[in-house]
Amino acid sequence: MRTSPWQRAEFTLTAERDHPAPYAGVAVWAEFTHDSGATLRRPAFWDGGRTWRIRFASPLAGGRWRWRTAADVDDPGLVGRTGELTVADEPAGGNPFRVHGFWRMSPGGRSLVHADGTPALLVGDTAWGLPWRATEEQVRVYAADRAGKGFNAALLMSVQPDMDARGPRDRTADEGFDVAFEDLPDGHLDDLVPAYFQHLDRLLAVLDEHGVVPVLQPVFHGFGWKGLRAAGPVVPPAEYARYCRYLVARYGADPVVYLVGADGGGHEPGIEAGGREIEEWDAYGQPCGIHYRPHSRADAHQAAPWLDFQWCQTGHRGEHVPERVADMWRNEPVRAVANGEPTYEHSGRRGKGEGWWQGHEAWSNLCAGGTMGVVYGAGSLWQWVLRPGEPGHEPFFVAEGAGWREALDFEGSRYVGLVSRILAGLPTTDMAPSWDLTLAPRGLLVPGRLYVSYGEHGGDLRVAPWAGEAIPLPYRVVDPRTGEITGSGVRENHQAPVPDPGGAPRVYLCHAGWAESERHAPRS
């Protein structure tokens, strides 16, 4: 078999006999050895009947990988199977993850980079209910819209988590949803439904085509979908960990982020077990972290080796509270942080978190220290409400007169998506909050290379006399509502301000890599 770097290859194994508990009772894996001596281990996943599959992506260009399987059962169809994989010398192209590799944490642990070191910023949308509610056709509409606006990630509950949720097993019917585990209503994850994950494969493939990374949450710990007893806190840790391993096996050979805990306090029983399992079986070092409920310290397992990031949730009442992110930045050991769930746009009432509120929120949180990225959410979209007025949803979270499709067009998503476009190509790796070098409320600094500042009302960006050469001379001023460059040039000296007439939101970018020709570039 031939493949390209960072391109998923799949191998199928067929057991020679039936096993009474193929998901819960059988573990299969493969060891991959490269000509260079590099080795990787990938777990296999059960896919129904006697079928197991192994998915693998080469992090190396060129050469050949040889693989051999092992298992904890004596079955010749699963144990000792071998094969070879030849890798092209160059990436096949496509989205950035196939060219630059999967995301991992930066050297300083504060931001994302691709495997080859290219800087990255997560710009995520909150589509929690997509995996068990959406059709493939719907996801094509969704992915095209979000990628077109600049989003590169989608936060997803991998399963419908509410133990007391009831409805037809039909993605097109009111209150309907698909089922991933038949025994989840009893608080267990033993009876897996392969057809559910085969459908999820197709949905995530659509996201991948558009460069949108799934942020996979195993089983929610807080509100869940409808607030009907989320199973996350009661699933036994061993079952939670086993399911985390399954997600690594099934989806870990493509770009992914693991959100091992969500909407809880971070110390629920399965979180540590799941985080350890992901670290043990993830061969690519893809990011793994925790997403918290609003009323929490957001620092659980801060020193755990499996933990890469912490995400706060600032509530759903429409307040801007970037100090939550700033406070998390100070926690040690260092972990990347972000506000993973601001107020959903139009959640519960028209006007809440509306329009530019979302853009101001994103830039404020980013500059407060949320340098892993920014996240957006819309009422009715996160639950994947099928149509306006679909019954059975908590009114506080539904956008009046909107289903998922209508919510896709809410104005605020445009402004959050633009964050990725405005910062594209800049050396954002491990940028850090800087509060003392300019007369501005919010700023981020990579000394001598990059300074980013957000001003709610614009105006001249005044530079402190003691800034020295930390802030580069070439600059651009951008309207964060449109992405338009409103001014550019090169400051005459290190104390000179970045000029702007004021009266509107502005993002100030000072980057050492911009050419001297910026000195007299006209304003657009």
XYZ file of C-alpha atoms in Angstrom:
524
model
C 0.000 0.000 0.000
C 1.124 3.552 -0.786
C 0.233 6.724 1.076
C 1.389 10.309 1.668
C 2.591 12.016 4.857
C -0.233 12.818 7.275
C -2.745 10.954 5.106
C -4.828 8.275 6.820
C -4.356 4.651 5.719
C -6.676 1.872 6.910
C -6.091 -1.840 7.433
C -8.851 -4.386 8.056
C -8.536 -7.412 10.318
C -11.055 -10.270 10.389
C -11.276 -12.446 13.471
C -11.415 -16.191 12.850
C -14.052 -16.722 15.516
C -16.791 -14.799 17.256
C -16.009 -13.065 20.540
C -18.777 -12.591 23.107
C -17.869 -8.969 23.932
C -15.868 -7.674 20.952
C -15.906 -3.994 21.986
C -15.624 -4.340 25.744
C -13.621 -7.550 25.991
C -11.044 -7.551 23.174
C -8.049 -5.226 22.755
C -6.135 -5.177 19.457
C -3.265 -2.941 18.354
C -0.433 -2.694 15.832
C 3.203 -1.679 16.060
C 4.531 0.334 13.110
C 8.286 0.475 12.448
C 9.828 2.860 9.917
C 13.022 2.311 7.918
C 14.569 5.037 10.066
C 13.908 3.018 13.232
C 11.014 5.218 14.371
C 8.144 3.283 15.936
C 4.491 4.105 16.513
C 1.697 2.126 18.109
C -1.916 2.436 17.010
C -4.936 0.787 18.669
C -7.491 -1.004 16.522
C -11.252 -0.578 16.868
C -14.077 -3.055 16.534
C -16.395 -2.192 13.642
C -19.083 -4.848 13.919
C -19.195 -8.608 13.440
C -15.695 -10.049 13.195
C -14.174 -6.839 11.799
C -11.473 -4.703 13.420
C -9.763 -1.772 11.723
C -6.444 0.018 12.198
C -6.010 3.596 11.053
C -2.558 5.105 10.667
C -1.034 8.321 9.332
C 2.682 8.620 8.676
C 4.305 11.634 10.350
C 7.367 11.033 8.162
C 7.855 11.661 4.457
C 9.388 8.896 2.397
C 10.480 5.425 3.364
C 8.498 2.400 4.383
C 6.573 1.362 7.481
C 6.199 -2.305 8.459
C 3.398 -3.215 10.855
C 2.478 -6.189 12.990
C -0.618 -6.724 15.124
C -1.066 -7.993 18.666
C -4.107 -8.646 20.846
C -5.131 -9.859 24.280
C -6.983 -12.836 22.752
C -5.594 -15.849 20.910
C -7.160 -15.327 17.498
C -4.992 -15.784 14.366
C -7.131 -13.256 12.512
C -6.135 -10.553 14.998
C -2.680 -11.563 16.237
C 0.510 -11.565 14.191
C -0.941 -10.013 11.046
C 1.665 -8.030 9.097
C 1.916 -5.556 6.260
C 3.890 -2.728 4.688
C 3.163 0.885 3.828
C 5.265 3.015 1.466
C 5.165 6.791 1.983
C 5.577 9.426 -0.733
C 8.394 11.933 -0.381
C 6.045 14.931 -0.416
C 2.613 15.660 1.084
C -0.345 15.104 -1.210
C -1.558 18.650 -0.572
C -5.045 19.672 0.392
C -5.847 21.323 3.703
C -3.078 22.578 6.032
C -3.152 19.438 8.160
C -1.999 17.291 5.237
C 0.744 19.772 4.329
C 2.016 20.835 7.767
C 0.837 17.930 9.928
C -1.585 17.642 12.806
C -1.865 20.151 15.630
C 0.234 19.788 18.748
C 1.178 22.142 21.560
C 3.794 24.837 21.058
C 7.227 24.617 22.717
C 6.059 26.936 25.502
C 2.729 25.122 25.859
C 0.658 28.273 25.316
C -0.603 27.864 21.752
C -0.979 25.443 18.866
C 1.465 24.605 16.115
C 1.363 22.103 13.296
C 3.779 19.186 13.423
C 6.284 21.080 11.269
C 6.175 24.093 13.608
C 3.825 26.279 11.552
C 1.871 28.522 13.965
C -1.823 27.765 14.417
C -4.820 29.256 16.180
C -7.989 27.314 16.934
C -11.115 29.162 15.790
C -13.926 26.921 16.904
C -17.671 26.717 16.503
C -19.938 25.015 19.041
C -21.939 22.336 17.234
C -22.260 19.930 20.161
C -25.277 17.993 18.837
C -24.069 17.422 15.280
C -22.810 13.826 15.751
C -26.163 12.290 16.718
C -28.583 14.670 14.995
C -27.106 15.794 11.673
C -27.302 14.152 8.281
C -24.401 14.085 5.851
C -26.183 16.581 3.589
C -26.673 18.974 6.516
C -23.033 18.726 7.550
C -21.968 19.651 4.030
C -23.964 22.871 4.363
C -22.584 23.472 7.838
C -18.925 22.784 6.976
C -18.962 24.955 3.866
C -20.418 27.867 5.821
C -18.019 27.611 8.749
C -14.895 27.046 6.665
C -15.913 29.917 4.411
C -16.049 32.224 7.427
C -12.648 31.126 8.753
C -13.515 28.474 11.343
C -11.144 25.519 11.596
C -12.640 23.509 14.479
C -16.022 22.296 15.743
C -16.767 21.298 19.352
C -18.737 18.041 19.329
C -20.292 15.780 21.957
C -19.355 12.442 20.435
C -22.549 10.822 21.800
C -25.957 12.001 22.971
C -25.165 12.113 26.712
C -28.533 12.422 28.508
C -29.585 9.224 30.237
C -33.239 10.324 30.371
C -33.571 11.656 26.808
C -36.236 9.858 24.819
C -37.175 10.098 21.170
C -37.283 8.196 17.891
C -34.013 6.858 16.519
C -34.400 9.175 13.563
C -32.205 12.179 12.725
C -35.019 13.798 10.723
C -37.828 13.534 13.311
C -38.738 15.974 16.077
C -36.878 15.010 19.275
C -35.128 12.208 17.377
C -31.484 11.258 17.762
C -29.129 8.430 16.940
C -27.733 6.137 19.640
C -24.060 5.274 20.144
C -24.355 2.947 23.173
C -27.487 0.959 23.905
C -26.685 0.948 27.634
C -25.910 4.664 28.058
C -29.369 5.267 29.636
C -28.129 3.006 32.461
C -24.869 4.928 32.865
C -22.680 2.422 31.018
C -20.610 2.291 27.839
C -20.410 -1.415 27.057
C -22.940 -2.017 24.257
C -21.487 -0.018 21.370
C -23.454 0.447 18.119
C -21.004 0.260 15.164
C -23.515 1.757 12.701
C -23.578 4.982 14.731
C -19.825 5.435 14.403
C -19.857 4.446 10.741
C -22.258 7.358 10.208
C -20.052 9.615 12.339
C -17.102 8.622 10.131
C -18.922 10.129 7.165
C -19.816 13.318 9.022
C -16.257 13.889 10.232
C -14.927 13.163 6.737
C -16.993 16.105 5.487
C -15.527 18.346 8.180
C -12.045 17.145 7.242
C -12.623 17.993 3.584
C -13.203 21.584 4.688
C -10.264 21.748 7.116
C -12.519 21.736 10.203
C -11.030 19.739 13.095
C -13.417 17.797 15.360
C -12.964 18.622 19.041
C -14.269 15.332 20.411
C -15.819 15.128 23.868
C -16.491 11.536 25.026
C -19.519 11.940 27.344
C -20.645 15.291 28.760
C -20.443 15.915 32.504
C -22.746 18.891 33.025
C -25.952 20.026 31.364
C -25.682 17.691 28.398
C -28.171 18.083 25.551
C -31.460 18.792 27.327
C -30.386 18.705 30.959
C -31.725 15.175 31.402
C -28.979 13.600 33.566
C -25.777 13.571 31.548
C -24.008 10.235 31.901
C -20.447 11.569 32.171
C -20.298 11.737 35.988
C -21.664 8.206 36.503
C -19.904 6.161 33.804
C -17.342 3.896 35.541
C -13.791 5.177 34.951
C -12.666 1.974 33.235
C -15.526 2.253 30.729
C -14.851 5.944 30.172
C -11.156 5.232 29.544
C -11.951 2.382 27.163
C -14.189 4.690 25.132
C -11.442 7.325 25.025
C -9.137 4.678 23.597
C -11.800 3.826 21.014
C -11.969 7.464 19.919
C -8.176 7.550 19.576
C -8.306 4.353 17.522
C -11.135 5.435 15.252
C -10.372 9.138 14.791
C -6.805 9.695 15.959
C -5.186 9.146 12.536
C -6.830 12.365 11.342
C -6.631 15.866 12.828
C -8.477 15.895 16.165
C -8.559 17.597 19.562
C -9.587 15.595 22.642
C -11.850 17.316 25.160
C -11.654 14.654 27.840
C -13.864 16.536 30.323
C -16.704 18.945 29.633
C -19.114 21.162 31.535
C -18.123 19.878 34.951
C -15.681 20.702 37.693
C -12.878 18.654 36.148
C -12.592 16.037 38.910
C -15.387 13.717 37.775
C -14.347 10.038 38.044
C -13.626 9.244 34.396
C -11.625 12.305 33.419
C -8.227 11.307 34.764
C -8.630 7.731 33.524
C -9.633 8.998 30.093
C -6.795 11.494 29.900
C -4.231 8.849 30.783
C -5.650 6.489 28.162
C -5.487 9.142 25.452
C -1.888 9.953 26.303
C -0.930 6.264 26.265
C -2.476 5.499 22.883
C -2.233 8.755 20.918
C 0.885 8.373 18.765
C 0.736 11.924 17.408
C 0.583 14.110 20.518
C -2.643 15.819 19.509
C -4.044 18.283 22.090
C -5.992 16.962 25.078
C -7.706 19.099 27.687
C -10.701 19.947 29.855
C -13.661 22.262 29.294
C -15.354 23.558 32.459
C -18.754 24.695 33.674
C -18.998 28.443 34.422
C -18.847 28.066 38.210
C -15.479 26.334 38.576
C -11.820 27.074 39.239
C -10.815 25.601 35.861
C -7.545 24.155 37.151
C -8.203 20.428 37.712
C -5.273 18.092 36.963
C -3.128 21.142 36.157
C 0.114 19.188 36.591
C -1.028 15.974 34.857
C 1.273 14.952 31.982
C -1.739 14.139 29.778
C -3.217 17.646 30.126
C -2.377 20.196 27.423
C -5.040 22.881 27.868
C -7.786 24.262 30.098
C -10.923 25.920 28.733
C -13.219 28.036 30.861
C -16.884 28.694 30.170
C -17.979 32.193 31.086
C -21.711 31.622 31.250
C -24.666 32.493 29.064
C -25.998 35.809 30.375
C -24.217 38.134 27.991
C -21.407 39.532 30.167
C -17.823 39.937 28.961
C -15.522 38.437 31.599
C -12.055 38.045 30.026
C -10.585 38.160 33.520
C -11.541 34.487 33.800
C -9.111 33.726 30.989
C -6.454 36.059 32.421
C -6.710 34.292 35.772
C -6.267 30.863 34.158
C -3.176 32.093 32.315
C -1.421 32.517 35.648
C -1.961 28.911 36.769
C 1.092 26.663 36.990
C 2.358 24.429 35.549
C 1.741 26.289 32.302
C -1.162 25.088 30.162
C -2.793 26.657 27.120
C -6.102 28.378 27.862
C -9.153 29.663 26.016
C -12.732 30.611 26.674
C -14.349 27.496 25.222
C -17.946 28.663 25.588
C -18.978 32.321 25.697
C -22.635 33.370 25.621
C -24.484 31.742 22.731
C -25.778 34.278 20.233
C -29.566 34.853 20.674
C -29.688 32.168 23.370
C -33.100 32.348 25.065
C -33.952 35.792 23.721
C -33.259 37.804 20.624
C -30.375 40.209 21.075
C -28.366 38.328 23.680
C -24.715 38.109 22.629
C -25.708 39.504 19.257
C -23.554 40.567 16.342
C -20.369 42.453 17.201
C -20.721 41.311 20.830
C -19.175 38.065 19.587
C -16.249 39.767 17.858
C -15.468 41.894 20.899
C -15.668 38.768 23.055
C -13.269 36.829 20.834
C -10.581 39.536 20.647
C -10.905 40.338 24.358
C -10.435 36.715 25.401
C -7.572 36.183 22.977
C -5.668 39.208 24.263
C -6.398 38.291 27.882
C -4.326 35.137 27.404
C -6.614 32.756 25.537
C -3.864 32.175 23.013
C -4.949 28.636 22.119
C -7.827 30.208 20.220
C -11.365 31.524 20.274
C -14.768 29.816 20.240
C -18.222 30.902 19.075
C -21.682 29.506 19.793
C -25.236 30.095 18.583
C -28.509 29.227 20.255
C -30.367 26.416 18.429
C -27.202 25.470 16.540
C -25.376 23.808 19.412
C -28.337 21.488 20.096
C -28.844 21.009 16.339
C -32.499 22.016 16.663
C -34.068 20.578 13.529
C -36.521 23.383 12.812
C -37.910 26.539 14.439
C -40.212 25.490 17.242
C -39.042 21.878 17.548
C -40.380 20.743 20.943
C -38.442 19.315 23.851
C -35.590 21.821 24.208
C -34.712 23.992 27.189
C -36.013 27.488 26.255
C -33.042 29.240 27.881
C -30.725 27.866 25.182
C -32.920 28.043 22.079
C -32.859 30.985 19.689
C -36.409 32.094 19.067
C -37.626 31.297 15.559
C -34.485 29.400 14.598
C -33.338 25.878 13.972
C -29.734 24.956 13.250
C -29.934 26.228 9.681
C -31.239 29.667 10.614
C -28.723 29.951 13.442
C -25.908 29.267 10.994
C -26.501 32.737 9.564
C -26.346 34.709 12.819
C -24.162 37.769 12.321
C -21.698 37.161 15.150
C -20.165 34.088 13.555
C -18.669 36.267 10.810
C -16.643 38.290 13.287
C -15.251 35.300 15.174
C -14.307 33.519 11.969
C -12.389 36.599 10.831
C -9.941 36.200 13.718
C -8.228 33.385 11.826
C -8.036 35.409 8.618
C -6.628 38.520 10.298
C -3.869 36.590 12.098
C -3.083 34.164 9.258
C 0.626 33.780 8.550
C 1.786 35.692 11.624
C 4.289 34.216 14.138
C 1.731 33.746 16.921
C 3.516 30.825 18.611
C 3.612 31.350 22.385
C 2.519 34.979 22.184
C 1.855 36.241 25.697
C -0.317 38.964 27.250
C 1.461 42.292 27.392
C -0.067 45.058 29.492
C 2.821 47.445 29.997
C 4.255 48.389 26.596
C 1.398 50.392 25.068
C -1.400 52.611 26.257
C -3.965 49.999 25.259
C -6.267 47.745 27.275
C -5.280 44.480 25.616
C -2.148 43.217 23.888
C -0.127 40.116 22.977
C 3.632 40.026 22.412
C 6.295 37.857 20.817
C 9.256 40.112 21.651
C 10.870 41.679 18.610
C 8.662 39.732 16.208
C 4.968 40.418 16.771
C 2.649 42.642 18.755
C -1.142 42.289 18.546
C -3.495 44.713 20.249
C -7.252 45.150 20.234
C -8.865 48.535 20.846
C -12.614 48.614 21.322
C -12.828 52.211 20.080
C -9.663 52.487 17.997
C -7.478 55.596 18.110
C -3.704 56.002 18.128
C -1.836 53.094 19.705
C 0.664 54.868 21.938
C 3.895 53.034 22.740
C 5.633 53.333 26.109
C 9.178 54.816 26.146
C 10.480 51.667 27.818
C 9.145 49.337 25.089
C 12.524 49.452 23.372
C 12.678 47.150 20.355
C 10.094 44.702 21.683
C 7.368 46.073 19.380
C 8.347 45.896 15.680
C 8.172 49.056 13.566
C 6.105 47.819 10.549
C 2.392 47.900 11.315
C -1.068 47.335 9.952
C -4.361 48.491 11.398
C -7.335 46.243 10.680
C -11.078 46.635 11.080
C -11.974 43.383 12.904
C -15.558 43.648 11.671
C -14.563 43.317 8.007
C -10.900 42.279 7.881
C -10.130 45.468 5.907
C -6.676 47.009 6.382
C -7.431 50.620 7.292
C -3.842 51.755 7.729
C -0.291 50.465 7.286
C 3.264 51.713 7.342
C 6.478 51.699 9.351
C 6.810 53.792 12.515
C 9.660 56.304 12.441
C 11.098 55.070 15.736
C 10.314 52.697 18.588
C 8.423 55.317 20.580
C 6.227 56.502 17.706
C 2.515 55.606 17.920
C 0.548 53.491 15.476
C -1.874 56.061 14.013
C -5.630 55.615 13.786
C -8.402 58.253 13.772
C -10.486 56.341 16.321
C -14.196 55.831 16.663
C -14.414 52.148 15.693
C -12.989 48.779 16.802
C -9.448 48.196 15.607
C -6.812 45.469 15.705
C -3.214 46.707 15.609
C -0.589 44.358 14.190
C 3.140 45.095 14.410
C 5.209 42.462 12.636
C 8.938 42.469 11.984
C 8.510 40.387 8.842
C 6.629 43.001 6.844
C 8.615 44.769 4.161
C 10.052 48.264 4.317
C 7.655 49.098 1.492
C 4.947 49.316 4.157
C 6.468 52.684 5.181
C 4.477 54.712 2.685
C 1.743 52.237 1.786
C -1.592 54.035 1.287
C -4.501 53.336 3.575
C -7.187 51.172 1.999
